[in-house]
Amino acid sequence: MKILLDHCGHSTERWAVLAAAMNFEYDEEKITFGELLDSLDGATAETQTS
């Protein structure tokens, strides 16, 4: 939990992206927890520019 708090902090946008990523059904692709956290950075940047 500390890792999630450190990474997402008080950003509701990051928490929303994390929730969406955790609910996404990955067919065959397996990603690590670190890759999931890294993907949040790109996803939050995309929502800020949209």
Backbone as a ProteinNet text record, in pm:
[ID]
protein_1_A
[PRIMARY]
MKILLDHCGHSTERWAVLAAAMNFEYDEEKITFGELLDSLDGATAETQTS
[TERTIARY]
81.7	0	86.1	197.6	285.9	334.9	364.6	410.7	302.7	177.3	67.5	49.8	56.7	43.9	157.8	279.1	393.8	377.4	324.4	314.2	193.5	80.9	-42.2	-67.8	-23.4	-40.1	-184.1	-204.2	-337.6	-401.5	-338.7	-389.5	-506.9	-626	-744	-735.6	-669.7	-653.4	-568.8	-458.4	-373.7	-449.2	-527.1	-604.4	-708.3	-769.8	-868.9	-804	-686.7	-614.6	-573.2	-528.3	-490.7	-610.7	-724.9	-845.2	-884.3	-876.9	-910.7	-812.7	-684.8	-583.6	-601.7	-641.9	-658.9	-784.4	-880.4	-1003.2	-994.2	-887.8	-869.4	-834.8	-898.7	-871.7	-759.2	-645	-531	-544.9	-556.1	-575.5	-454.7	-348.5	-230.7	-111.3	-121.2	-9.3	1.2	117.1	143.5	238	200.1	286.4	316.9	427.4	465.6	398.4	400.9	344.6	418.2	548.7	628.2	588.8	563.8	520.2	383.2	296.7	165.2	181.2	266.6	288.9	350.4	446.5	507.9	405.9	310.1	208.8	117	105.5	22.4	76.9	208.9	270.1	227	230.6	190	41.3	-38	-183.9	-229.2	-168.7	-208.7	-163.3	-50.4	-4.2	-99.6	-151.3	-245.5	-375	-425.3	-552.3	-535.1	-416.1	-393.3	-387.9	-345.8	-334.8	-461.6	-554.3	-678.7	-780.2
-119.1	0	125.5	121.6	237.9	275.1	174.6	202.2	276.9	232.5	299.1	441.9	460	595.6	685.2	630.8	708.2	746.8	656.7	680.4	767.2	741.7	813.9	935.3	928	1041.4	1087.6	1216.9	1277	1300.9	1248.1	1270.9	1178.3	1233.9	1152.1	1099	1173.2	1128.8	1001.7	997.4	877.2	758.1	780.4	671	619.7	708.5	667.4	585.2	628.3	553.5	416.9	411.8	284.4	190.7	242	159.1	105.4	190.1	146.5	40.1	59.9	-36.9	-170.9	-167.4	-292.2	-366.6	-295.2	-358.6	-401.7	-359.3	-394.5	-541.9	-611.7	-754.9	-774	-817.3	-845.7	-989.3	-1007.4	-1141.1	-1230.2	-1205.6	-1290.4	-1212	-1082.3	-999.1	-998.6	-1031.9	-1027.8	-911.5	-827	-716.4	-725.8	-667.1	-666.2	-548.4	-549.6	-439.9	-309.3	-318.3	-200.4	-144.3	-232.6	-188	-121.3	-174.2	-112.9	28.6	45	178	271.6	221.1	304.5	347.4	260.6	293.6	405.2	423.4	531.5	667.5	679.4	807.5	849.1	755.3	786.2	812.2	737.8	752.2	885.6	927.4	1056.3	1170.5	1156.5	1260.4	1272.5	1159.4	1161.3	1230	1205.1	1266.2	1416.2	1458.9	1601.7	1678.2	1611.5	1679.3	1665.6	1580.9	1559.7	1667.1
0	0	0	70.8	75.9	-63.4	-145.6	-281.8	-359.8	-345	-414	-364.1	-234.4	-178.1	-224	-227.3	-273.8	-420.4	-499.6	-643.2	-679.4	-616.2	-652.3	-564.5	-440.2	-350.2	-338.8	-352	-340.6	-476.5	-582	-717.1	-747.3	-749.5	-780.6	-923.1	-1010.6	-1148.4	-1155	-1079.2	-1077.9	-1018.7	-914	-854.1	-952.6	-1028.1	-1127	-1237.8	-1282.9	-1386.4	-1332.8	-1208.5	-1147.7	-1140.4	-1097.2	-1088.1	-1225.4	-1326.5	-1462.1	-1510.9	-1482.4	-1525.5	-1455.7	-1330.6	-1256.2	-1300.3	-1358.2	-1406.1	-1551.9	-1620	-1759.7	-1769.4	-1861.4	-1877.7	-1978.2	-1926.9	-2011.2	-2060.2	-2191.1	-2246.6	-2219.9	-2290	-2275	-2223.7	-2230.3	-2188.5	-2036.1	-1987.6	-1844.5	-1816.9	-1722.7	-1685.4	-1536.1	-1498.4	-1357.6	-1288.7	-1157.8	-1080	-1112.4	-1127.9	-1163.2	-1298.7	-1394.7	-1526.9	-1518.2	-1433.1	-1412.9	-1358.5	-1258.3	-1201.7	-1304.8	-1382.8	-1486.6	-1590.7	-1619.7	-1720.7	-1672.4	-1541.7	-1488.6	-1528.8	-1533.5	-1570.5	-1710.6	-1804.3	-1940.5	-1950.9	-1875.7	-1882.9	-1824.6	-1715.3	-1657.3	-1746	-1812.9	-1905.2	-2023.4	-2071.5	-2182.9	-2144.4	-2023.7	-1982.9	-1960.1	-1923.8	-1902.4	-2034.3	-2141.8	-2270.3	-2352.2	-2309.9	-2385.9	-2357.3
[MASK]
++++++++++++++++++++++++++++++++++++++++++++++++++

